[in-house]
């Protein structure tokens, strides 16, 4: 067990991290435990694999720096899992595997309102009785209304209540890519056994299944195999099955066999509750009037509401001021992303290519000269920070690079942002050009 000193070191690290990176701070950091601190290695344990993975992905660099500042020594950090679950693997080892569960996306952190009550209830029911209640479960709705969140929540819950259940959770794009890879490598049998022998298959955004492609045929057979074995299937899309543009009729009819449920945009009251929930998740308490202000500013897309909160924290941090209504109004006042448009990777690429005077083709090429590498990495960093695209999607836009490359770019530029004032100024200028184009 950790000594008093070690626990103090951890508290000190958490305080530093919180002020340095409020966006990645979570209220569950309170439950982190310092397991041991010896030979320059500090081991920090958390409750489950999803949390450990979050720490790896978002906090390793920040924690390491905070630890060095707190102790005045070189310290390396290791994250482990308390509950006896396997410790997370290094990222390179998880490359190409299924989607990782995000610790923020649980049923507890999902606010239920009239807009999503049925979808939420059906997801809870499914996660407690795989394959026997609604099968398949098909959720649809506009972007940013919580479909992906609910999918993660189902998997978290199923892991808790049915620890032996095998699940595969991936985006439709990942399903198609992994099918294409399997064909190229001649490992179709392995692909089929990977997807046809699970207890629950969760596929996000099936609107990306393409017409007359072999992957749709493969998906059809996967669906049948699972369905006939009473295994759970959960799917999402941005429209109901009948309106999916390139889907074959036989798949559309299968998608309707179970329960099809819609998510609507949240009402004002639900939006207020969501803002408060999100702030709480980050260990912040914001007053009622700020929550009302954000809920009033951003209406259609919950993801944008989170973006608005992030802008408020970042502004408070930059000005070193407490979060007040006035500060929130200032922060969002100039910022028209609230309630208006969502930032696209294309907008980021446009701004970066113009700023650095390079061409998109260069960014997508294999060239590794510094004049190309830097703008490419800046694109990745901004896409990661200003959009909700996955690492895979970001890599896809920049010449089909894999998610470890994107992650490396984000950490490198993140480091530069902290340590190099020129880079920080460049990033601020670019962010302003992207979020508030003239
Ligand atoms: P979609 O997949 O429908 O585009 P997401 O699931 O990615 O949307 O949700 C976008 C963001 O909004 C996520 O951060 C998610 O946590 C949040 N969100 C959506 N609905 C809710 C809700 N009812 N309660 C809390 N957070 C929500
Ligand atoms: Mg989604």
Short mmCIF file of C-alpha atoms and ligand atoms in Angstrom, two decimals:
data_model
loop_
_atom_site.label_atom_id
_atom_site.label_comp_id
_atom_site.label_asym_id
_atom_site.label_seq_id
_atom_site.Cartn_x
_atom_site.Cartn_y
_atom_site.Cartn_z
CA UNK A 1 0.00 0.00 0.00
CA UNK A 2 1.08 3.53 -0.60
CA UNK A 3 2.61 5.52 2.20
CA UNK A 4 1.26 8.88 3.29
CA UNK A 5 3.95 10.56 1.21
CA UNK A 6 3.02 8.75 -1.96
CA UNK A 7 -0.61 9.69 -1.51
CA UNK A 8 0.42 13.30 -1.05
CA UNK A 9 2.45 13.15 -4.24
CA UNK A 10 -0.61 11.91 -6.09
CA UNK A 11 -2.81 14.66 -4.62
CA UNK A 12 -0.23 17.20 -5.66
CA UNK A 13 -0.10 15.77 -9.20
CA UNK A 14 -3.88 15.86 -9.48
CA UNK A 15 -4.04 19.48 -8.36
CA UNK A 16 -1.44 20.48 -10.91
CA UNK A 17 -3.05 18.46 -13.69
CA UNK A 18 -6.45 19.95 -12.97
CA UNK A 19 -5.26 23.49 -13.39
CA UNK A 20 -3.15 22.65 -16.40
CA UNK A 21 -5.67 20.52 -18.30
CA UNK A 22 -9.22 21.05 -17.01
CA UNK A 23 -10.71 19.57 -20.15
CA UNK A 24 -9.24 16.15 -19.44
CA UNK A 25 -9.85 16.28 -15.71
CA UNK A 26 -12.58 13.98 -14.43
CA UNK A 27 -14.34 13.79 -11.08
CA UNK A 28 -13.36 10.11 -10.74
CA UNK A 29 -9.71 11.16 -10.42
CA UNK A 30 -10.65 11.45 -6.73
CA UNK A 31 -10.78 7.65 -6.62
CA UNK A 32 -7.32 7.11 -8.13
CA UNK A 33 -4.89 5.38 -5.82
CA UNK A 34 -1.14 5.60 -5.61
CA UNK A 35 -0.16 1.94 -5.41
CA UNK A 36 3.56 2.35 -5.13
CA UNK A 37 6.32 4.82 -5.79
CA UNK A 38 9.80 3.43 -6.07
CA UNK A 39 12.80 3.67 -8.34
CA UNK A 40 11.32 6.73 -10.05
CA UNK A 41 8.19 4.83 -11.04
CA UNK A 42 4.82 5.87 -9.69
CA UNK A 43 2.03 3.35 -10.17
CA UNK A 44 -1.47 4.78 -10.14
CA UNK A 45 -4.47 2.47 -10.05
CA UNK A 46 -8.02 3.15 -11.22
CA UNK A 47 -11.28 1.18 -11.22
CA UNK A 48 -11.53 -0.26 -14.67
CA UNK A 49 -9.87 -0.71 -17.99
CA UNK A 50 -11.81 2.05 -19.73
CA UNK A 51 -10.58 4.56 -17.18
CA UNK A 52 -7.01 3.32 -17.41
CA UNK A 53 -7.19 3.63 -21.17
CA UNK A 54 -8.52 7.17 -20.88
CA UNK A 55 -5.57 8.02 -18.63
CA UNK A 56 -3.13 6.52 -21.12
CA UNK A 57 -4.66 8.32 -24.03
CA UNK A 58 -5.20 11.74 -22.51
CA UNK A 59 -3.23 12.19 -19.35
CA UNK A 60 0.08 10.34 -19.47
CA UNK A 61 2.11 13.32 -20.61
CA UNK A 62 0.35 15.74 -18.25
CA UNK A 63 0.62 13.43 -15.25
CA UNK A 64 4.29 12.80 -15.94
CA UNK A 65 5.06 16.49 -16.11
CA UNK A 66 3.00 17.23 -13.02
CA UNK A 67 4.83 14.42 -11.19
CA UNK A 68 8.19 15.86 -12.15
CA UNK A 69 7.16 19.31 -11.00
CA UNK A 70 5.68 17.96 -7.80
CA UNK A 71 8.78 15.96 -6.83
CA UNK A 72 11.57 17.80 -8.58
CA UNK A 73 12.73 14.45 -10.02
CA UNK A 74 12.29 12.50 -13.20
CA UNK A 75 9.29 10.27 -12.59
CA UNK A 76 7.59 7.84 -14.89
CA UNK A 77 3.97 6.94 -14.46
CA UNK A 78 2.30 3.58 -14.83
CA UNK A 79 -1.47 3.19 -14.81
CA UNK A 80 -3.00 -0.05 -13.58
CA UNK A 81 -6.45 -1.43 -12.85
CA UNK A 82 -7.64 -2.21 -9.31
CA UNK A 83 -10.51 -4.54 -10.03
CA UNK A 84 -8.41 -7.41 -11.32
CA UNK A 85 -9.25 -6.61 -14.93
CA UNK A 86 -6.27 -6.92 -17.23
CA UNK A 87 -4.11 -3.80 -17.30
CA UNK A 88 -4.47 -1.82 -20.51
CA UNK A 89 -2.06 -2.70 -23.22
CA UNK A 90 0.25 -0.25 -24.80
CA UNK A 91 -1.56 1.53 -27.58
CA UNK A 92 0.47 -0.06 -30.31
CA UNK A 93 -0.73 -3.47 -29.17
CA UNK A 94 -4.36 -2.50 -29.41
CA UNK A 95 -3.95 -1.13 -32.93
CA UNK A 96 -6.70 -2.31 -35.23
CA UNK A 97 -8.71 -3.87 -32.42
CA UNK A 98 -12.27 -3.04 -31.51
CA UNK A 99 -13.36 0.37 -30.26
CA UNK A 100 -12.24 1.14 -26.76
CA UNK A 101 -14.93 1.95 -24.26
CA UNK A 102 -14.93 5.54 -23.13
CA UNK A 103 -15.33 5.98 -19.36
CA UNK A 104 -17.49 9.10 -19.84
CA UNK A 105 -20.15 7.26 -21.80
CA UNK A 106 -22.12 5.33 -19.18
CA UNK A 107 -25.79 5.13 -18.27
CA UNK A 108 -25.04 7.12 -15.10
CA UNK A 109 -23.73 10.03 -17.11
CA UNK A 110 -26.62 9.94 -19.60
CA UNK A 111 -29.41 12.39 -18.87
CA UNK A 112 -32.83 10.96 -19.63
CA UNK A 113 -35.55 13.24 -20.92
CA UNK A 114 -38.59 13.00 -23.18
CA UNK A 115 -36.27 13.17 -26.22
CA UNK A 116 -34.47 9.92 -25.46
CA UNK A 117 -36.49 8.05 -22.84
CA UNK A 118 -37.45 5.14 -25.05
CA UNK A 119 -33.98 4.79 -26.55
CA UNK A 120 -32.41 4.84 -23.10
CA UNK A 121 -34.88 2.31 -21.67
CA UNK A 122 -34.39 -0.06 -24.57
CA UNK A 123 -30.60 0.13 -24.22
CA UNK A 124 -30.82 -0.63 -20.50
CA UNK A 125 -33.14 -3.56 -21.19
CA UNK A 126 -30.84 -4.95 -23.86
CA UNK A 127 -27.72 -4.67 -21.72
CA UNK A 128 -29.36 -6.70 -18.96
CA UNK A 129 -30.69 -9.47 -21.15
CA UNK A 130 -28.59 -9.85 -24.26
CA UNK A 131 -30.36 -11.29 -27.24
CA UNK A 132 -33.72 -11.80 -25.57
CA UNK A 133 -35.50 -8.46 -25.36
CA UNK A 134 -35.17 -6.35 -28.49
CA UNK A 135 -33.12 -7.86 -31.22
CA UNK A 136 -31.79 -6.13 -33.18
CA UNK A 137 -32.00 -2.80 -31.41
CA UNK A 138 -31.76 0.01 -33.92
CA UNK A 139 -31.20 3.59 -32.70
CA UNK A 140 -31.38 6.50 -35.05
CA UNK A 141 -31.25 10.27 -34.84
CA UNK A 142 -29.28 13.29 -35.90
CA UNK A 143 -25.66 13.74 -35.09
CA UNK A 144 -24.73 14.61 -31.52
CA UNK A 145 -27.86 13.29 -29.81
CA UNK A 146 -26.25 10.46 -27.85
CA UNK A 147 -26.33 7.35 -30.06
CA UNK A 148 -22.67 6.52 -29.63
CA UNK A 149 -22.87 7.36 -25.93
CA UNK A 150 -25.66 4.81 -25.48
CA UNK A 151 -23.70 2.14 -27.34
CA UNK A 152 -20.75 2.57 -25.00
CA UNK A 153 -23.14 2.49 -22.04
CA UNK A 154 -24.62 -0.82 -23.20
CA UNK A 155 -21.15 -2.36 -23.39
CA UNK A 156 -20.08 -0.98 -19.99
CA UNK A 157 -23.24 -2.35 -18.43
CA UNK A 158 -23.01 -5.72 -20.15
CA UNK A 159 -19.42 -6.03 -18.95
CA UNK A 160 -20.58 -5.45 -15.40
CA UNK A 161 -23.66 -7.67 -15.35
CA UNK A 162 -22.38 -10.38 -17.71
CA UNK A 163 -18.61 -10.31 -17.34
CA UNK A 164 -18.13 -13.39 -19.51
CA UNK A 165 -20.03 -11.92 -22.46
CA UNK A 166 -17.92 -11.35 -25.54
CA UNK A 167 -18.60 -8.11 -27.34
CA UNK A 168 -17.48 -6.46 -30.52
CA UNK A 169 -18.12 -2.75 -30.76
CA UNK A 170 -17.02 -0.85 -33.80
CA UNK A 171 -18.01 1.78 -36.28
CA UNK A 172 -19.37 0.67 -39.59
CA UNK A 173 -16.23 2.08 -41.18
CA UNK A 174 -14.05 -0.10 -38.98
CA UNK A 175 -16.17 -3.14 -39.82
CA UNK A 176 -15.76 -2.49 -43.54
CA UNK A 177 -12.02 -1.78 -43.21
CA UNK A 178 -11.38 -4.87 -41.23
CA UNK A 179 -13.34 -6.91 -43.77
CA UNK A 180 -11.27 -5.46 -46.61
CA UNK A 181 -8.06 -6.21 -44.69
CA UNK A 182 -9.21 -9.77 -44.06
CA UNK A 183 -9.79 -10.29 -47.78
CA UNK A 184 -6.42 -8.82 -48.65
CA UNK A 185 -4.66 -11.02 -46.14
CA UNK A 186 -6.70 -14.09 -46.99
CA UNK A 187 -7.91 -14.33 -43.41
CA UNK A 188 -11.63 -14.25 -44.02
CA UNK A 189 -12.30 -17.27 -41.83
CA UNK A 190 -10.73 -15.48 -38.88
CA UNK A 191 -12.73 -12.35 -39.58
CA UNK A 192 -15.92 -14.39 -39.69
CA UNK A 193 -15.25 -16.18 -36.47
CA UNK A 194 -14.35 -12.89 -34.80
CA UNK A 195 -17.74 -11.38 -35.59
CA UNK A 196 -20.02 -14.40 -35.69
CA UNK A 197 -19.11 -15.82 -32.29
CA UNK A 198 -19.80 -12.86 -30.04
CA UNK A 199 -22.63 -12.37 -27.57
CA UNK A 200 -23.20 -8.82 -28.65
CA UNK A 201 -22.25 -7.04 -31.84
CA UNK A 202 -22.53 -3.26 -31.78
CA UNK A 203 -22.09 -1.33 -35.00
CA UNK A 204 -22.25 2.45 -35.04
CA UNK A 205 -23.32 4.52 -38.05
CA UNK A 206 -24.50 1.81 -40.43
CA UNK A 207 -25.47 4.50 -42.92
CA UNK A 208 -21.93 3.98 -44.19
CA UNK A 209 -22.59 0.48 -45.50
CA UNK A 210 -22.14 0.88 -49.24
CA UNK A 211 -24.32 -0.37 -51.99
CA UNK A 212 -23.45 -3.58 -53.81
CA UNK A 213 -20.26 -3.97 -51.90
CA UNK A 214 -19.11 -7.28 -50.64
CA UNK A 215 -18.98 -5.87 -47.14
CA UNK A 216 -22.75 -5.48 -47.16
CA UNK A 217 -23.12 -9.10 -48.18
CA UNK A 218 -20.76 -10.09 -45.39
CA UNK A 219 -22.67 -7.99 -42.91
CA UNK A 220 -25.89 -9.72 -43.97
CA UNK A 221 -24.42 -13.15 -43.21
CA UNK A 222 -22.94 -11.95 -39.93
CA UNK A 223 -26.34 -10.60 -38.98
CA UNK A 224 -28.06 -13.90 -39.78
CA UNK A 225 -25.52 -15.99 -37.93
CA UNK A 226 -25.85 -13.90 -34.78
CA UNK A 227 -29.59 -13.52 -34.97
CA UNK A 228 -30.16 -17.24 -35.42
CA UNK A 229 -28.02 -17.92 -32.37
CA UNK A 230 -30.00 -15.39 -30.30
CA UNK A 231 -27.01 -13.12 -29.98
CA UNK A 232 -27.61 -9.41 -29.48
CA UNK A 233 -27.18 -6.94 -32.30
CA UNK A 234 -27.29 -3.17 -31.75
CA UNK A 235 -27.03 -0.70 -34.59
CA UNK A 236 -27.22 3.05 -35.05
CA UNK A 237 -27.70 5.30 -38.04
CA UNK A 238 -28.60 8.88 -38.78
CA UNK A 239 -31.98 7.90 -40.25
CA UNK A 240 -34.51 5.06 -39.91
CA UNK A 241 -33.74 1.77 -41.71
CA UNK A 242 -36.16 2.44 -44.56
CA UNK A 243 -34.35 5.64 -45.49
CA UNK A 244 -30.82 4.27 -45.51
CA UNK A 245 -29.80 5.18 -49.03
CA UNK A 246 -27.72 2.30 -50.21
CA UNK A 247 -29.02 -0.55 -48.14
CA UNK A 248 -30.48 -3.67 -49.69
CA UNK A 249 -34.12 -4.42 -48.89
CA UNK A 250 -33.31 -7.69 -47.21
CA UNK A 251 -31.11 -5.87 -44.70
CA UNK A 252 -33.65 -3.10 -44.17
CA UNK A 253 -36.31 -5.65 -43.34
CA UNK A 254 -33.99 -7.39 -40.88
CA UNK A 255 -33.19 -4.13 -39.14
CA UNK A 256 -36.91 -3.74 -38.50
CA UNK A 257 -37.33 -7.16 -36.89
CA UNK A 258 -36.52 -5.88 -33.42
CA UNK A 259 -37.04 -2.43 -32.04
CA UNK A 260 -36.36 0.75 -33.97
CA UNK A 261 -36.17 3.82 -31.76
CA UNK A 262 -35.49 7.46 -32.38
CA UNK A 263 -33.51 10.06 -30.46
CA UNK A 264 -34.78 13.61 -30.65
CA UNK A 265 -33.14 16.91 -29.85
CA UNK A 266 -33.33 17.64 -26.12
CA UNK A 267 -35.65 20.24 -24.63
CA UNK A 268 -34.34 23.26 -22.75
CA UNK A 269 -34.76 21.53 -19.35
CA UNK A 270 -32.92 18.42 -20.52
CA UNK A 271 -30.14 20.56 -21.95
CA UNK A 272 -29.66 22.30 -18.62
CA UNK A 273 -29.42 18.92 -16.88
CA UNK A 274 -26.88 17.73 -19.46
CA UNK A 275 -24.65 20.78 -19.03
CA UNK A 276 -24.67 20.23 -15.29
CA UNK A 277 -23.92 16.55 -15.69
CA UNK A 278 -20.99 17.27 -18.01
CA UNK A 279 -19.56 19.86 -15.63
CA UNK A 280 -19.92 17.44 -12.74
CA UNK A 281 -18.11 14.74 -14.70
CA UNK A 282 -15.15 17.11 -14.94
CA UNK A 283 -15.23 17.83 -11.24
CA UNK A 284 -16.57 21.34 -11.72
CA UNK A 285 -19.69 22.79 -10.31
CA UNK A 286 -21.26 25.53 -12.35
CA UNK A 287 -24.09 27.70 -11.19
CA UNK A 288 -27.64 27.33 -12.44
CA UNK A 289 -27.45 30.57 -14.41
CA UNK A 290 -24.39 29.40 -16.38
CA UNK A 291 -26.05 26.07 -17.17
CA UNK A 292 -29.13 27.97 -18.34
CA UNK A 293 -27.02 30.28 -20.43
CA UNK A 294 -25.24 27.40 -22.22
CA UNK A 295 -28.52 25.53 -22.71
CA UNK A 296 -29.99 28.66 -24.19
CA UNK A 297 -27.04 29.30 -26.54
CA UNK A 298 -26.75 25.79 -27.95
CA UNK A 299 -29.88 24.03 -29.02
CA UNK A 300 -29.61 21.21 -31.47
CA UNK A 301 -26.46 19.26 -30.83
CA UNK A 302 -25.22 18.13 -27.45
CA UNK A 303 -21.68 17.76 -28.71
CA UNK A 304 -21.65 21.50 -29.35
CA UNK A 305 -22.83 22.09 -25.82
CA UNK A 306 -19.76 20.25 -24.59
CA UNK A 307 -17.66 22.35 -26.94
CA UNK A 308 -19.19 25.46 -25.38
CA UNK A 309 -18.32 24.21 -21.89
CA UNK A 310 -14.77 23.50 -23.01
CA UNK A 311 -14.44 27.05 -24.33
CA UNK A 312 -15.67 28.37 -20.99
CA UNK A 313 -13.14 26.30 -18.99
CA UNK A 314 -10.34 27.20 -21.35
CA UNK A 315 -11.15 30.89 -21.11
CA UNK A 316 -11.31 30.74 -17.30
CA UNK A 317 -7.98 28.96 -17.34
CA UNK A 318 -6.34 31.40 -19.72
CA UNK A 319 -7.54 34.44 -17.74
CA UNK A 320 -6.95 32.68 -14.43
CA UNK A 321 -10.43 33.63 -13.28
CA UNK A 322 -13.27 31.70 -11.70
CA UNK A 323 -16.12 30.60 -13.95
CA UNK A 324 -18.83 33.22 -13.63
CA UNK A 325 -21.80 33.99 -15.82
CA UNK A 326 -20.03 37.06 -17.11
CA UNK A 327 -16.98 35.05 -18.09
CA UNK A 328 -19.18 32.44 -19.79
CA UNK A 329 -20.93 35.16 -21.76
CA UNK A 330 -17.65 36.68 -22.80
CA UNK A 331 -16.24 33.30 -23.79
CA UNK A 332 -19.25 32.28 -25.87
CA UNK A 333 -20.26 35.75 -26.97
CA UNK A 334 -17.64 35.91 -29.67
CA UNK A 335 -17.93 32.34 -30.45
CA UNK A 336 -20.48 31.48 -33.00
CA UNK A 337 -19.82 27.76 -32.94
CA UNK A 338 -22.41 27.71 -30.21
CA UNK A 339 -25.69 26.91 -31.88
CA UNK A 340 -24.35 27.19 -35.37
CA UNK A 341 -22.04 25.00 -37.23
CA UNK A 342 -20.02 21.98 -36.43
CA UNK A 343 -16.35 22.10 -37.29
CA UNK A 344 -15.35 19.74 -40.06
CA UNK A 345 -11.97 18.21 -40.76
CA UNK A 346 -12.14 19.85 -44.17
CA UNK A 347 -12.37 23.30 -42.57
CA UNK A 348 -9.33 22.46 -40.47
CA UNK A 349 -7.37 21.20 -43.45
CA UNK A 350 -8.30 24.33 -45.44
CA UNK A 351 -7.09 26.62 -42.69
CA UNK A 352 -3.87 24.68 -42.11
CA UNK A 353 -2.92 24.36 -45.79
CA UNK A 354 -3.49 28.07 -46.26
CA UNK A 355 -1.58 29.00 -43.14
CA UNK A 356 1.47 26.87 -43.93
CA UNK A 357 1.16 27.28 -47.68
CA UNK A 358 1.12 23.56 -48.44
CA UNK A 359 -1.22 21.46 -50.54
CA UNK A 360 -3.65 18.84 -49.29
CA UNK A 361 -1.92 16.32 -51.54
CA UNK A 362 1.31 16.98 -49.63
CA UNK A 363 -0.38 16.37 -46.30
CA UNK A 364 -1.78 13.12 -47.63
CA UNK A 365 1.48 12.04 -49.21
CA UNK A 366 4.17 9.92 -47.64
CA UNK A 367 6.60 12.87 -47.57
CA UNK A 368 8.28 13.32 -44.24
CA UNK A 369 10.14 16.59 -44.59
CA UNK A 370 9.60 18.92 -41.66
CA UNK A 371 7.78 21.48 -43.84
CA UNK A 372 5.08 18.86 -44.50
CA UNK A 373 5.21 16.85 -41.30
CA UNK A 374 4.52 19.79 -39.04
CA UNK A 375 1.36 21.03 -40.81
CA UNK A 376 0.16 17.42 -41.06
CA UNK A 377 0.60 16.94 -37.33
CA UNK A 378 -1.04 20.28 -36.60
CA UNK A 379 -4.06 19.15 -38.65
CA UNK A 380 -4.27 15.97 -36.62
CA UNK A 381 -3.99 17.85 -33.35
CA UNK A 382 -6.67 20.39 -34.28
CA UNK A 383 -9.00 17.72 -35.64
CA UNK A 384 -8.62 15.80 -32.41
CA UNK A 385 -9.32 18.86 -30.30
CA UNK A 386 -11.99 20.63 -32.30
CA UNK A 387 -14.01 17.71 -33.67
CA UNK A 388 -15.28 14.43 -32.31
CA UNK A 389 -13.84 12.35 -35.12
CA UNK A 390 -12.08 9.17 -34.10
CA UNK A 391 -8.33 8.81 -34.45
CA UNK A 392 -8.98 6.42 -37.33
CA UNK A 393 -11.17 8.91 -39.14
CA UNK A 394 -8.63 11.68 -38.70
CA UNK A 395 -5.85 9.42 -39.99
CA UNK A 396 -8.12 8.50 -42.90
CA UNK A 397 -8.43 12.12 -44.00
CA UNK A 398 -4.67 12.57 -43.92
CA UNK A 399 -3.52 9.86 -46.26
CA UNK A 400 -4.78 6.78 -44.44
CA UNK A 401 -2.50 7.00 -41.43
CA UNK A 402 -3.23 4.70 -38.54
CA UNK A 403 -4.45 5.80 -35.15
CA UNK A 404 -1.09 5.48 -33.41
CA UNK A 405 0.39 7.98 -35.87
CA UNK A 406 -2.43 10.42 -35.10
CA UNK A 407 -1.97 9.90 -31.38
CA UNK A 408 1.75 10.51 -31.66
CA UNK A 409 1.10 13.74 -33.60
CA UNK A 410 -1.38 14.92 -30.96
CA UNK A 411 1.03 14.33 -28.13
CA UNK A 412 3.91 15.96 -29.99
CA UNK A 413 1.97 19.10 -30.88
CA UNK A 414 0.40 19.12 -27.41
CA UNK A 415 3.92 19.17 -25.97
CA UNK A 416 5.00 21.94 -28.28
CA UNK A 417 1.91 23.90 -27.35
CA UNK A 418 2.88 23.73 -23.72
CA UNK A 419 6.54 24.46 -24.15
CA UNK A 420 6.90 26.61 -27.22
CA UNK A 421 5.20 30.01 -27.26
CA UNK A 422 5.45 30.29 -31.06
CA UNK A 423 3.59 27.07 -31.60
CA UNK A 424 1.00 28.09 -29.04
CA UNK A 425 0.43 31.36 -30.88
CA UNK A 426 0.16 29.54 -34.23
CA UNK A 427 -2.37 27.11 -32.81
CA UNK A 428 -4.42 29.92 -31.31
CA UNK A 429 -4.44 31.80 -34.57
CA UNK A 430 -5.48 28.71 -36.49
CA UNK A 431 -8.16 27.82 -33.95
CA UNK A 432 -9.59 31.32 -34.20
CA UNK A 433 -9.59 31.12 -38.02
CA UNK A 434 -11.37 27.76 -37.92
CA UNK A 435 -13.95 28.43 -35.23
CA UNK A 436 -14.71 31.97 -36.23
CA UNK A 437 -14.06 32.32 -39.97
CA UNK A 438 -14.36 35.79 -41.37
P1 LIG B 1 -24.16 10.72 -31.79
O1 LIG B 1 -23.47 9.40 -31.78
O2 LIG B 1 -25.66 10.60 -31.77
O3 LIG B 1 -23.69 11.65 -32.87
P2 LIG B 1 -22.80 11.08 -29.30
O4 LIG B 1 -23.24 9.86 -28.58
O5 LIG B 1 -21.43 11.09 -29.83
O6 LIG B 1 -23.82 11.48 -30.44
O7 LIG B 1 -23.03 12.31 -28.31
C1 LIG B 1 -22.40 13.55 -28.48
C2 LIG B 1 -22.05 14.08 -27.12
O8 LIG B 1 -23.22 14.43 -26.42
C3 LIG B 1 -21.33 13.05 -26.25
O9 LIG B 1 -20.33 13.68 -25.53
C4 LIG B 1 -22.41 12.56 -25.32
O10 LIG B 1 -21.87 12.20 -24.06
C5 LIG B 1 -23.30 13.75 -25.18
N1 LIG B 1 -24.69 13.38 -24.93
C6 LIG B 1 -25.65 13.12 -25.83
N2 LIG B 1 -26.81 12.85 -25.24
C7 LIG B 1 -26.60 12.95 -23.92
C8 LIG B 1 -27.42 12.79 -22.76
N3 LIG B 1 -28.72 12.51 -22.85
N4 LIG B 1 -26.86 12.94 -21.55
C9 LIG B 1 -25.54 13.25 -21.44
N5 LIG B 1 -24.72 13.43 -22.49
C10 LIG B 1 -25.24 13.28 -23.72
MG1 LIG B 2 -22.04 8.72 -33.09
#
